Amino acid sequence: LHKAGWWSPESVTDDVDVSWRLQLAGWRLVYEPKAICWILMPETVRGLWRQRLRWSVGGTQTVLDSTPALLSGKRWRLLPIWINYVVSILWAYAIVIGGVFWVIAMVGIPLPDWAPIFSPIPGAWGIVLAATYLVQSGTSVLLDSKFESRFHNVMFWIIWYPVLFWTLQALTAFVGLPKALLRRRGARGTWVSPDRGIR
Amino acid sequence: MKTPGPSKPDWPPVIGSGITPFIRLRDTILTIIAWIFVVALLWEVLELLWDYFSHPIFAFSKTHSLSWLGLLDRIGNFALVSLLLVLWLTFWGFVGRKEPRRTHDPRPVPALLLSEHAAAFGVPPETIERWRQSQVVVVQFDAANRLENVTAKAPAALDADPADRGER
């Protein structure tokens, strides 16, 4: 941590930022399945939106800031993660812009042929991706179940990822990119913890 | 972050079904509806798979609007790329899990010198030593991100103030 410059006071996602800088400094991070902890999560949609938007801004800021170091330091190990992030943002923009055109078309305004239209009602590919995700989640739960008792219970709730959460991710990525780009250099990274609506 | 002891029944603040029975019931019903929605979308594929893998196995007992060839034609390239990525990740996963053991250096990592640590934060080493004795430290920075004020808090104060619980 000392060599990587400790935690950045400017980042709004301290964990993402410091893990990227550690790896850019030549360290390796490995997955420890036995390290289990719990996390407090937002309990309202507004709280969830604010948290995910902050994560999006922080993640984008980290990826943008890391790009010169990644290329000049030749840390190619991080390149697939970098590409994954950039492609995810492009995907989010495609989804949101296509969704906006779909709404315009639905209200009867004629659109030019080049306008991409994405219906929020899943088509064949939406179903394929949702099914792929469920297989992926099932495999992860199968692998991680031996480290955490009753972990398989999460499979019941995991359906919200393809049904709703991806839309939230796309919207936060869409809003998060300009926020990250316009964020003043040197601005303090501060945030309020998720709401605690339910007692 | 302070590790809460067993004497605090409200910690961690897990929202159990006893606390919010209506919300739990609502969420369960909505989740079942979400599953029904996804299963309905996947119905044709599930029916095809069920028929193919049930008795008589590897044969269809009735005609389906979908066929293997039709399915392969639509998602063949996607399935191939996915398979290659899975193989690629699995291969590097197996290679990668051996690497930490192979490159593991059993010699203990020398502790960071207190003077070096203190210099990074612009404070005397004895101040760092004093902070280390505290379980909770509230740190304030100035506009230039330099340490401005550091207050050691008593551990009991942690329970009273949820903002100090290391939440994300």
mmCIF file of C-alpha atoms in Angstrom:
data_model
loop_
_atom_site.group_PDB
_atom_site.id
_atom_site.type_symbol
_atom_site.label_atom_id
_atom_site.label_comp_id
_atom_site.label_asym_id
_atom_site.label_seq_id
_atom_site.Cartn_x
_atom_site.Cartn_y
_atom_site.Cartn_z
ATOM 1 C CA LEU A 1 0.000 0.000 0.000
ATOM 2 C CA HIS A 2 2.850 2.318 0.836
ATOM 3 C CA LYS A 3 4.465 1.715 -2.553
ATOM 4 C CA ALA A 4 1.138 2.162 -4.325
ATOM 5 C CA GLY A 5 0.523 5.512 -2.610
ATOM 6 C CA TRP A 6 -2.093 4.473 -0.022
ATOM 7 C CA TRP A 7 -5.772 5.286 -0.528
ATOM 8 C CA SER A 8 -6.597 8.197 -2.771
ATOM 9 C CA PRO A 9 -8.588 10.992 -1.102
ATOM 10 C CA GLU A 10 -9.999 11.858 -4.526
ATOM 11 C CA SER A 11 -11.572 8.522 -5.344
ATOM 12 C CA VAL A 12 -15.253 7.801 -4.677
ATOM 13 C CA THR A 13 -14.606 4.041 -4.855
ATOM 14 C CA ASP A 14 -11.573 3.587 -2.643
ATOM 15 C CA ASP A 15 -11.393 -0.208 -2.990
ATOM 16 C CA VAL A 16 -11.488 -0.229 -6.795
ATOM 17 C CA ASP A 17 -8.970 2.602 -7.011
ATOM 18 C CA VAL A 18 -6.449 1.107 -4.610
ATOM 19 C CA SER A 19 -6.706 -2.386 -6.117
ATOM 20 C CA TRP A 20 -5.964 -0.997 -9.597
ATOM 21 C CA ARG A 21 -3.029 1.056 -8.346
ATOM 22 C CA LEU A 22 -1.614 -1.927 -6.431
ATOM 23 C CA GLN A 23 -1.675 -3.985 -9.617
ATOM 24 C CA LEU A 24 -0.247 -1.153 -11.694
ATOM 25 C CA ALA A 25 2.565 -0.946 -9.137
ATOM 26 C CA GLY A 26 3.390 -4.562 -9.960
ATOM 27 C CA TRP A 27 1.563 -6.370 -7.142
ATOM 28 C CA ARG A 28 -0.844 -9.209 -7.717
ATOM 29 C CA LEU A 29 -4.232 -9.584 -6.096
ATOM 30 C CA VAL A 30 -5.602 -13.074 -5.631
ATOM 31 C CA TYR A 31 -9.056 -14.359 -4.757
ATOM 32 C CA GLU A 32 -9.383 -15.743 -1.239
ATOM 33 C CA PRO A 33 -12.709 -17.611 -1.034
ATOM 34 C CA LYS A 34 -12.391 -18.171 2.721
ATOM 35 C CA ALA A 35 -12.349 -14.441 3.454
ATOM 36 C CA ILE A 36 -16.046 -13.871 4.096
ATOM 37 C CA CYS A 37 -17.590 -10.688 5.378
ATOM 38 C CA TRP A 38 -20.951 -8.987 5.238
ATOM 39 C CA ILE A 39 -21.894 -5.639 3.771
ATOM 40 C CA LEU A 40 -24.654 -3.146 4.475
ATOM 41 C CA MET A 41 -26.680 -2.481 1.357
ATOM 42 C CA PRO A 42 -29.163 0.262 0.486
ATOM 43 C CA GLU A 43 -32.743 -0.531 1.354
ATOM 44 C CA THR A 44 -34.506 1.863 -1.016
ATOM 45 C CA VAL A 45 -34.381 2.283 -4.801
ATOM 46 C CA ARG A 46 -33.108 5.852 -4.352
ATOM 47 C CA GLY A 47 -30.325 4.653 -2.078
ATOM 48 C CA LEU A 48 -29.431 1.878 -4.521
ATOM 49 C CA TRP A 49 -29.352 4.338 -7.427
ATOM 50 C CA ARG A 50 -27.057 6.725 -5.535
ATOM 51 C CA GLN A 51 -24.710 3.923 -4.497
ATOM 52 C CA ARG A 52 -24.518 2.383 -7.984
ATOM 53 C CA LEU A 53 -24.028 5.781 -9.577
ATOM 54 C CA ARG A 54 -21.124 6.495 -7.230
ATOM 55 C CA TRP A 55 -19.638 3.086 -8.032
ATOM 56 C CA SER A 56 -20.020 3.854 -11.718
ATOM 57 C CA VAL A 57 -18.364 7.276 -11.417
ATOM 58 C CA GLY A 58 -15.562 5.839 -9.266
ATOM 59 C CA GLY A 59 -15.021 2.843 -11.527
ATOM 60 C CA THR A 60 -14.937 4.982 -14.658
ATOM 61 C CA GLN A 61 -12.594 7.471 -13.009
ATOM 62 C CA THR A 62 -10.252 4.642 -11.980
ATOM 63 C CA VAL A 63 -10.239 3.146 -15.478
ATOM 64 C CA LEU A 64 -9.602 6.555 -17.078
ATOM 65 C CA ASP A 65 -6.838 7.431 -14.615
ATOM 66 C CA SER A 66 -5.220 4.017 -14.976
ATOM 67 C CA THR A 67 -5.093 4.048 -18.775
ATOM 68 C CA PRO A 68 -1.735 5.885 -19.215
ATOM 69 C CA ALA A 69 -0.083 3.811 -16.468
ATOM 70 C CA LEU A 70 -1.498 0.609 -17.946
ATOM 71 C CA LEU A 71 -0.158 1.379 -21.406
ATOM 72 C CA SER A 72 3.186 2.896 -20.405
ATOM 73 C CA GLY A 73 3.835 0.344 -17.640
ATOM 74 C CA LYS A 74 2.869 -2.483 -19.984
ATOM 75 C CA ARG A 75 0.630 -4.102 -17.358
ATOM 76 C CA TRP A 76 -1.067 -6.281 -19.959
ATOM 77 C CA ARG A 77 -2.566 -8.507 -17.278
ATOM 78 C CA LEU A 78 -5.035 -5.694 -16.551
ATOM 79 C CA LEU A 79 -5.904 -5.148 -20.192
ATOM 80 C CA PRO A 80 -8.811 -7.674 -20.347
ATOM 81 C CA ILE A 81 -10.438 -5.989 -17.311
ATOM 82 C CA TRP A 82 -9.881 -2.580 -18.906
ATOM 83 C CA ILE A 83 -11.437 -3.763 -22.195
ATOM 84 C CA ASN A 84 -14.341 -5.344 -20.293
ATOM 85 C CA TYR A 85 -15.059 -2.048 -18.551
ATOM 86 C CA VAL A 86 -14.860 0.034 -21.722
ATOM 87 C CA VAL A 87 -17.075 -2.407 -23.647
ATOM 88 C CA SER A 88 -19.570 -2.404 -20.742
ATOM 89 C CA ILE A 89 -19.861 1.382 -20.974
ATOM 90 C CA LEU A 90 -20.350 1.183 -24.738
ATOM 91 C CA TRP A 91 -23.009 -1.490 -24.166
ATOM 92 C CA ALA A 92 -24.754 0.756 -21.627
ATOM 93 C CA TYR A 93 -24.813 3.653 -24.098
ATOM 94 C CA ALA A 94 -26.159 1.411 -26.860
ATOM 95 C CA ILE A 95 -28.922 0.112 -24.565
ATOM 96 C CA VAL A 96 -29.960 3.531 -23.249
ATOM 97 C CA ILE A 97 -29.866 5.305 -26.636
ATOM 98 C CA GLY A 98 -31.723 2.398 -28.285
ATOM 99 C CA GLY A 99 -34.256 2.474 -25.440
ATOM 100 C CA VAL A 100 -34.859 6.202 -25.908
ATOM 101 C CA PHE A 101 -35.466 5.648 -29.646
ATOM 102 C CA TRP A 102 -37.868 2.814 -28.771
ATOM 103 C CA VAL A 103 -39.903 5.181 -26.554
ATOM 104 C CA ILE A 104 -39.928 7.790 -29.348
ATOM 105 C CA ALA A 105 -41.113 5.158 -31.843
ATOM 106 C CA MET A 106 -43.777 3.942 -29.393
ATOM 107 C CA VAL A 107 -45.340 7.389 -29.114
ATOM 108 C CA GLY A 108 -45.644 7.433 -32.892
ATOM 109 C CA ILE A 109 -42.884 9.840 -33.882
ATOM 110 C CA PRO A 110 -41.320 8.636 -37.167
ATOM 111 C CA LEU A 111 -37.623 7.789 -36.925
ATOM 112 C CA PRO A 112 -34.947 7.620 -39.630
ATOM 113 C CA ASP A 113 -33.750 4.182 -40.721
ATOM 114 C CA TRP A 114 -30.380 4.553 -39.036
ATOM 115 C CA ALA A 115 -31.936 5.053 -35.594
ATOM 116 C CA PRO A 116 -31.139 2.024 -33.389
ATOM 117 C CA ILE A 117 -34.189 0.750 -31.535
ATOM 118 C CA PHE A 118 -33.906 -1.476 -28.459
ATOM 119 C CA SER A 119 -37.085 -2.761 -26.943
ATOM 120 C CA PRO A 120 -36.980 -3.228 -23.154
ATOM 121 C CA ILE A 121 -39.080 -6.374 -23.699
ATOM 122 C CA PRO A 122 -36.389 -9.061 -24.080
ATOM 123 C CA GLY A 123 -36.029 -10.523 -27.553
ATOM 124 C CA ALA A 124 -34.199 -13.708 -28.492
ATOM 125 C CA TRP A 125 -30.771 -12.315 -27.575
ATOM 126 C CA GLY A 126 -31.973 -10.890 -24.293
ATOM 127 C CA ILE A 127 -33.222 -14.353 -23.366
ATOM 128 C CA VAL A 128 -29.927 -15.958 -24.426
ATOM 129 C CA LEU A 129 -27.943 -13.511 -22.279
ATOM 130 C CA ALA A 130 -30.263 -13.994 -19.295
ATOM 131 C CA ALA A 131 -29.948 -17.784 -19.624
ATOM 132 C CA THR A 132 -26.149 -17.474 -19.916
ATOM 133 C CA TYR A 133 -26.105 -15.356 -16.783
ATOM 134 C CA LEU A 134 -28.172 -17.895 -14.855
ATOM 135 C CA VAL A 135 -25.807 -20.709 -15.881
ATOM 136 C CA GLN A 136 -22.855 -18.502 -14.875
ATOM 137 C CA SER A 137 -24.431 -17.732 -11.478
ATOM 138 C CA GLY A 138 -25.293 -21.381 -10.884
ATOM 139 C CA THR A 139 -21.667 -22.360 -11.552
ATOM 140 C CA SER A 140 -20.395 -19.638 -9.187
ATOM 141 C CA VAL A 141 -22.796 -20.691 -6.442
ATOM 142 C CA LEU A 142 -21.746 -24.320 -6.929
ATOM 143 C CA LEU A 143 -18.049 -23.392 -6.584
ATOM 144 C CA ASP A 144 -18.515 -21.032 -3.625
ATOM 145 C CA SER A 145 -21.054 -23.087 -1.660
ATOM 146 C CA LYS A 146 -18.315 -25.057 0.076
ATOM 147 C CA PHE A 147 -16.957 -21.845 1.591
ATOM 148 C CA GLU A 148 -20.262 -20.468 2.851
ATOM 149 C CA SER A 149 -23.116 -22.474 4.262
ATOM 150 C CA ARG A 150 -26.575 -21.957 2.698
ATOM 151 C CA PHE A 151 -24.997 -19.872 -0.064
ATOM 152 C CA HIS A 152 -27.196 -21.605 -2.643
ATOM 153 C CA ASN A 153 -30.161 -19.626 -1.220
ATOM 154 C CA VAL A 154 -28.983 -16.586 -3.195
ATOM 155 C CA MET A 155 -30.005 -18.375 -6.411
ATOM 156 C CA PHE A 156 -33.640 -17.528 -5.643
ATOM 157 C CA TRP A 157 -32.939 -13.779 -5.588
ATOM 158 C CA ILE A 158 -30.386 -13.747 -8.391
ATOM 159 C CA ILE A 159 -33.142 -13.474 -11.000
ATOM 160 C CA TRP A 160 -33.287 -9.728 -10.314
ATOM 161 C CA TYR A 161 -29.933 -9.262 -12.034
ATOM 162 C CA PRO A 162 -31.113 -10.004 -15.594
ATOM 163 C CA VAL A 163 -34.677 -8.800 -14.953
ATOM 164 C CA LEU A 164 -33.947 -5.410 -13.409
ATOM 165 C CA PHE A 165 -30.395 -4.896 -12.247
ATOM 166 C CA TRP A 166 -28.826 -4.782 -15.702
ATOM 167 C CA THR A 167 -31.095 -1.871 -16.570
ATOM 168 C CA LEU A 168 -29.967 -0.058 -13.439
ATOM 169 C CA GLN A 169 -26.335 -0.821 -14.307
ATOM 170 C CA ALA A 170 -26.812 0.523 -17.836
ATOM 171 C CA LEU A 171 -28.440 3.732 -16.575
ATOM 172 C CA THR A 172 -25.789 4.373 -13.908
ATOM 173 C CA ALA A 173 -23.003 3.737 -16.442
ATOM 174 C CA PHE A 174 -24.727 6.120 -18.856
ATOM 175 C CA VAL A 175 -24.941 8.894 -16.249
ATOM 176 C CA GLY A 176 -21.647 7.976 -14.572
ATOM 177 C CA LEU A 177 -19.378 8.500 -17.593
ATOM 178 C CA PRO A 178 -20.065 12.246 -18.069
ATOM 179 C CA LYS A 179 -19.986 12.725 -14.300
ATOM 180 C CA ALA A 180 -16.562 11.081 -14.151
ATOM 181 C CA LEU A 181 -15.282 13.091 -17.128
ATOM 182 C CA LEU A 182 -16.577 16.387 -15.737
ATOM 183 C CA ARG A 183 -15.436 15.705 -12.198
ATOM 184 C CA ARG A 184 -12.981 18.379 -11.098
ATOM 185 C CA ARG A 185 -9.413 17.118 -10.773
ATOM 186 C CA GLY A 186 -8.412 17.045 -7.138
ATOM 187 C CA ALA A 187 -12.004 17.092 -5.877
ATOM 188 C CA ARG A 188 -12.413 15.238 -2.602
ATOM 189 C CA GLY A 189 -14.044 11.832 -2.853
ATOM 190 C CA THR A 190 -16.818 11.924 -0.290
ATOM 191 C CA TRP A 191 -20.138 10.160 0.020
ATOM 192 C CA VAL A 192 -22.899 9.357 2.455
ATOM 193 C CA SER A 193 -23.376 5.694 3.321
ATOM 194 C CA PRO A 194 -26.488 3.921 2.006
ATOM 195 C CA ASP A 195 -29.786 4.840 3.593
ATOM 196 C CA ARG A 196 -31.135 2.825 6.458
ATOM 197 C CA GLY A 197 -34.804 3.023 5.687
ATOM 198 C CA ILE A 198 -35.975 -0.180 7.318
ATOM 199 C CA ARG A 199 -35.653 -0.596 11.078
ATOM 200 C CA MET B 1 -13.179 -1.312 11.630
ATOM 201 C CA LYS B 2 -14.228 -2.577 14.991
ATOM 202 C CA THR B 3 -15.385 -6.170 15.079
ATOM 203 C CA PRO B 4 -18.707 -6.303 16.886
ATOM 204 C CA GLY B 5 -18.886 -8.825 19.674
ATOM 205 C CA PRO B 6 -21.620 -11.366 20.349
ATOM 206 C CA SER B 7 -23.105 -9.192 23.109
ATOM 207 C CA LYS B 8 -24.763 -6.898 20.530
ATOM 208 C CA PRO B 9 -27.835 -8.689 19.205
ATOM 209 C CA ASP B 10 -28.624 -5.882 16.724
ATOM 210 C CA TRP B 11 -25.285 -6.267 14.990
ATOM 211 C CA PRO B 12 -24.892 -7.090 12.125
ATOM 212 C CA PRO B 13 -28.175 -5.436 11.226
ATOM 213 C CA VAL B 14 -29.561 -8.260 9.130
ATOM 214 C CA ILE B 15 -33.138 -7.578 8.083
ATOM 215 C CA GLY B 16 -34.823 -10.835 8.983
ATOM 216 C CA SER B 17 -38.339 -11.889 8.077
ATOM 217 C CA GLY B 18 -39.385 -11.254 11.687
ATOM 218 C CA ILE B 19 -38.567 -7.548 11.392
ATOM 219 C CA THR B 20 -40.281 -6.904 8.080
ATOM 220 C CA PRO B 21 -42.808 -9.715 7.425
ATOM 221 C CA PHE B 22 -44.773 -7.767 4.808
ATOM 222 C CA ILE B 23 -41.671 -6.691 2.857
ATOM 223 C CA ARG B 24 -40.284 -10.212 2.959
ATOM 224 C CA LEU B 25 -43.570 -11.595 1.648
ATOM 225 C CA ARG B 26 -43.812 -8.890 -1.028
ATOM 226 C CA ASP B 27 -40.231 -9.534 -2.193
ATOM 227 C CA THR B 28 -40.786 -13.295 -2.279
ATOM 228 C CA ILE B 29 -43.949 -12.938 -4.381
ATOM 229 C CA LEU B 30 -42.302 -10.448 -6.761
ATOM 230 C CA THR B 31 -39.284 -12.732 -7.125
ATOM 231 C CA ILE B 32 -41.491 -15.720 -7.944
ATOM 232 C CA ILE B 33 -43.236 -13.576 -10.596
ATOM 233 C CA ALA B 34 -39.824 -12.582 -12.021
ATOM 234 C CA TRP B 35 -38.851 -16.275 -12.252
ATOM 235 C CA ILE B 36 -42.152 -17.140 -13.949
ATOM 236 C CA PHE B 37 -41.498 -14.321 -16.442
ATOM 237 C CA VAL B 38 -38.018 -15.628 -17.292
ATOM 238 C CA VAL B 39 -39.134 -19.274 -17.414
ATOM 239 C CA ALA B 40 -41.987 -18.265 -19.758
ATOM 240 C CA LEU B 41 -39.459 -16.562 -22.048
ATOM 241 C CA LEU B 42 -37.238 -19.651 -21.971
ATOM 242 C CA TRP B 43 -40.128 -22.117 -22.189
ATOM 243 C CA GLU B 44 -39.494 -23.383 -25.722
ATOM 244 C CA VAL B 45 -35.807 -24.007 -25.035
ATOM 245 C CA LEU B 46 -36.523 -25.688 -21.688
ATOM 246 C CA GLU B 47 -39.153 -27.897 -23.319
ATOM 247 C CA LEU B 48 -36.686 -28.889 -26.040
ATOM 248 C CA LEU B 49 -33.971 -29.715 -23.482
ATOM 249 C CA TRP B 50 -36.387 -31.616 -21.226
ATOM 250 C CA ASP B 51 -37.673 -33.747 -24.087
ATOM 251 C CA TYR B 52 -34.157 -34.463 -25.416
ATOM 252 C CA PHE B 53 -32.690 -35.477 -22.047
ATOM 253 C CA SER B 54 -35.698 -37.345 -20.619
ATOM 254 C CA HIS B 55 -36.685 -40.933 -21.504
ATOM 255 C CA PRO B 56 -36.072 -41.907 -24.305
ATOM 256 C CA ILE B 57 -32.823 -40.014 -23.861
ATOM 257 C CA PHE B 58 -31.194 -38.197 -26.823
ATOM 258 C CA ALA B 59 -34.403 -38.409 -28.839
ATOM 259 C CA PHE B 60 -37.505 -36.281 -29.175
ATOM 260 C CA SER B 61 -40.891 -37.741 -28.308
ATOM 261 C CA LYS B 62 -42.804 -34.937 -30.037
ATOM 262 C CA THR B 63 -42.230 -32.178 -32.551
ATOM 263 C CA HIS B 64 -41.063 -28.774 -31.360
ATOM 264 C CA SER B 65 -41.215 -25.341 -32.922
ATOM 265 C CA LEU B 66 -37.467 -25.114 -32.119
ATOM 266 C CA SER B 67 -34.854 -27.555 -33.394
ATOM 267 C CA TRP B 68 -31.200 -28.133 -32.521
ATOM 268 C CA LEU B 69 -30.166 -26.914 -35.943
ATOM 269 C CA GLY B 70 -32.392 -23.858 -35.706
ATOM 270 C CA LEU B 71 -31.055 -23.086 -32.234
ATOM 271 C CA LEU B 72 -27.457 -23.659 -33.335
ATOM 272 C CA ASP B 73 -27.999 -21.448 -36.337
ATOM 273 C CA ARG B 74 -29.184 -18.600 -34.117
ATOM 274 C CA ILE B 75 -26.763 -18.809 -31.217
ATOM 275 C CA GLY B 76 -23.975 -21.003 -32.652
ATOM 276 C CA ASN B 77 -21.357 -18.261 -32.875
ATOM 277 C CA PHE B 78 -22.246 -16.893 -29.457
ATOM 278 C CA ALA B 79 -22.027 -20.385 -27.928
ATOM 279 C CA LEU B 80 -18.659 -20.986 -29.610
ATOM 280 C CA VAL B 81 -17.152 -17.699 -28.405
ATOM 281 C CA SER B 82 -18.570 -18.331 -24.904
ATOM 282 C CA LEU B 83 -17.086 -21.817 -24.857
ATOM 283 C CA LEU B 84 -13.678 -20.536 -25.942
ATOM 284 C CA LEU B 85 -13.769 -17.832 -23.257
ATOM 285 C CA VAL B 86 -14.764 -20.377 -20.601
ATOM 286 C CA LEU B 87 -11.896 -22.653 -21.675
ATOM 287 C CA TRP B 88 -9.481 -19.710 -21.713
ATOM 288 C CA LEU B 89 -10.540 -18.583 -18.221
ATOM 289 C CA THR B 90 -10.488 -22.143 -16.850
ATOM 290 C CA PHE B 91 -7.010 -22.749 -18.277
ATOM 291 C CA TRP B 92 -5.603 -19.550 -16.776
ATOM 292 C CA GLY B 93 -7.494 -20.246 -13.551
ATOM 293 C CA PHE B 94 -5.650 -23.571 -13.184
ATOM 294 C CA VAL B 95 -2.329 -22.026 -14.168
ATOM 295 C CA GLY B 96 -2.932 -19.019 -11.906
ATOM 296 C CA ARG B 97 -3.823 -21.021 -8.791
ATOM 297 C CA LYS B 98 -0.413 -22.674 -8.842
ATOM 298 C CA GLU B 99 1.502 -19.465 -9.318
ATOM 299 C CA PRO B 100 1.060 -17.985 -5.811
ATOM 300 C CA ARG B 101 2.341 -21.267 -4.322
ATOM 301 C CA ARG B 102 5.238 -21.428 -6.772
ATOM 302 C CA THR B 103 6.263 -17.815 -6.286
ATOM 303 C CA HIS B 104 5.438 -17.704 -2.565
ATOM 304 C CA ASP B 105 8.311 -16.319 -0.555
ATOM 305 C CA PRO B 106 8.152 -17.841 2.954
ATOM 306 C CA ARG B 107 10.399 -15.135 4.392
ATOM 307 C CA PRO B 108 8.371 -12.657 6.445
ATOM 308 C CA VAL B 109 7.869 -9.312 4.773
ATOM 309 C CA PRO B 110 9.758 -6.682 6.780
ATOM 310 C CA ALA B 111 7.411 -4.270 8.499
ATOM 311 C CA LEU B 112 7.207 -0.767 7.111
ATOM 312 C CA LEU B 113 9.528 1.488 9.063
ATOM 313 C CA LEU B 114 7.590 3.710 11.395
ATOM 314 C CA SER B 115 9.619 6.717 10.294
ATOM 315 C CA GLU B 116 8.860 5.966 6.622
ATOM 316 C CA HIS B 117 5.180 5.501 7.415
ATOM 317 C CA ALA B 118 5.032 8.733 9.412
ATOM 318 C CA ALA B 119 6.913 10.676 6.739
ATOM 319 C CA ALA B 120 4.278 9.664 4.157
ATOM 320 C CA PHE B 121 1.649 11.402 6.263
ATOM 321 C CA GLY B 122 3.829 14.284 7.462
ATOM 322 C CA VAL B 123 3.542 13.480 11.151
ATOM 323 C CA PRO B 124 6.108 12.450 13.806
ATOM 324 C CA PRO B 125 6.546 8.669 14.313
ATOM 325 C CA GLU B 126 5.288 8.825 17.905
ATOM 326 C CA THR B 127 1.969 10.233 16.654
ATOM 327 C CA ILE B 128 1.495 7.219 14.381
ATOM 328 C CA GLU B 129 2.297 4.993 17.346
ATOM 329 C CA ARG B 130 -0.394 6.741 19.416
ATOM 330 C CA TRP B 131 -3.006 6.389 16.652
ATOM 331 C CA ARG B 132 -2.293 2.697 16.446
ATOM 332 C CA GLN B 133 -3.424 2.280 20.049
ATOM 333 C CA SER B 134 -6.898 3.542 19.165
ATOM 334 C CA GLN B 135 -9.541 1.299 17.683
ATOM 335 C CA VAL B 136 -11.395 4.185 16.055
ATOM 336 C CA VAL B 137 -9.747 7.264 14.594
ATOM 337 C CA VAL B 138 -11.635 10.116 12.953
ATOM 338 C CA VAL B 139 -9.388 11.755 10.363
ATOM 339 C CA GLN B 140 -9.971 15.143 8.759
ATOM 340 C CA PHE B 141 -8.057 16.437 5.741
ATOM 341 C CA ASP B 142 -7.518 19.985 4.544
ATOM 342 C CA ALA B 143 -8.185 21.205 0.991
ATOM 343 C CA ALA B 144 -4.739 20.030 -0.141
ATOM 344 C CA ASN B 145 -5.444 16.533 1.198
ATOM 345 C CA ARG B 146 -3.022 16.930 4.093
ATOM 346 C CA LEU B 147 -3.934 15.592 7.513
ATOM 347 C CA GLU B 148 -5.593 18.403 9.374
ATOM 348 C CA ASN B 149 -7.046 16.874 12.470
ATOM 349 C CA VAL B 150 -7.049 13.401 13.948
ATOM 350 C CA THR B 151 -9.234 12.451 16.899
ATOM 351 C CA ALA B 152 -9.045 9.110 18.614
ATOM 352 C CA LYS B 153 -12.517 7.868 19.568
ATOM 353 C CA ALA B 154 -13.380 5.556 22.413
ATOM 354 C CA PRO B 155 -14.562 2.140 21.129
ATOM 355 C CA ALA B 156 -17.980 2.668 22.799
ATOM 356 C CA ALA B 157 -18.607 5.688 20.587
ATOM 357 C CA LEU B 158 -18.577 3.382 17.554
ATOM 358 C CA ASP B 159 -21.866 1.771 18.564
ATOM 359 C CA ALA B 160 -23.563 5.111 18.926
ATOM 360 C CA ASP B 161 -22.570 6.457 15.535
ATOM 361 C CA PRO B 162 -23.521 4.285 12.520
ATOM 362 C CA ALA B 163 -21.490 6.516 10.217
ATOM 363 C CA ASP B 164 -18.307 5.087 11.721
ATOM 364 C CA ARG B 165 -19.092 1.467 10.923
ATOM 365 C CA GLY B 166 -17.055 1.219 7.771
ATOM 366 C CA GLU B 167 -20.086 1.230 5.512
ATOM 367 C CA ARG B 168 -19.732 1.528 1.768
#
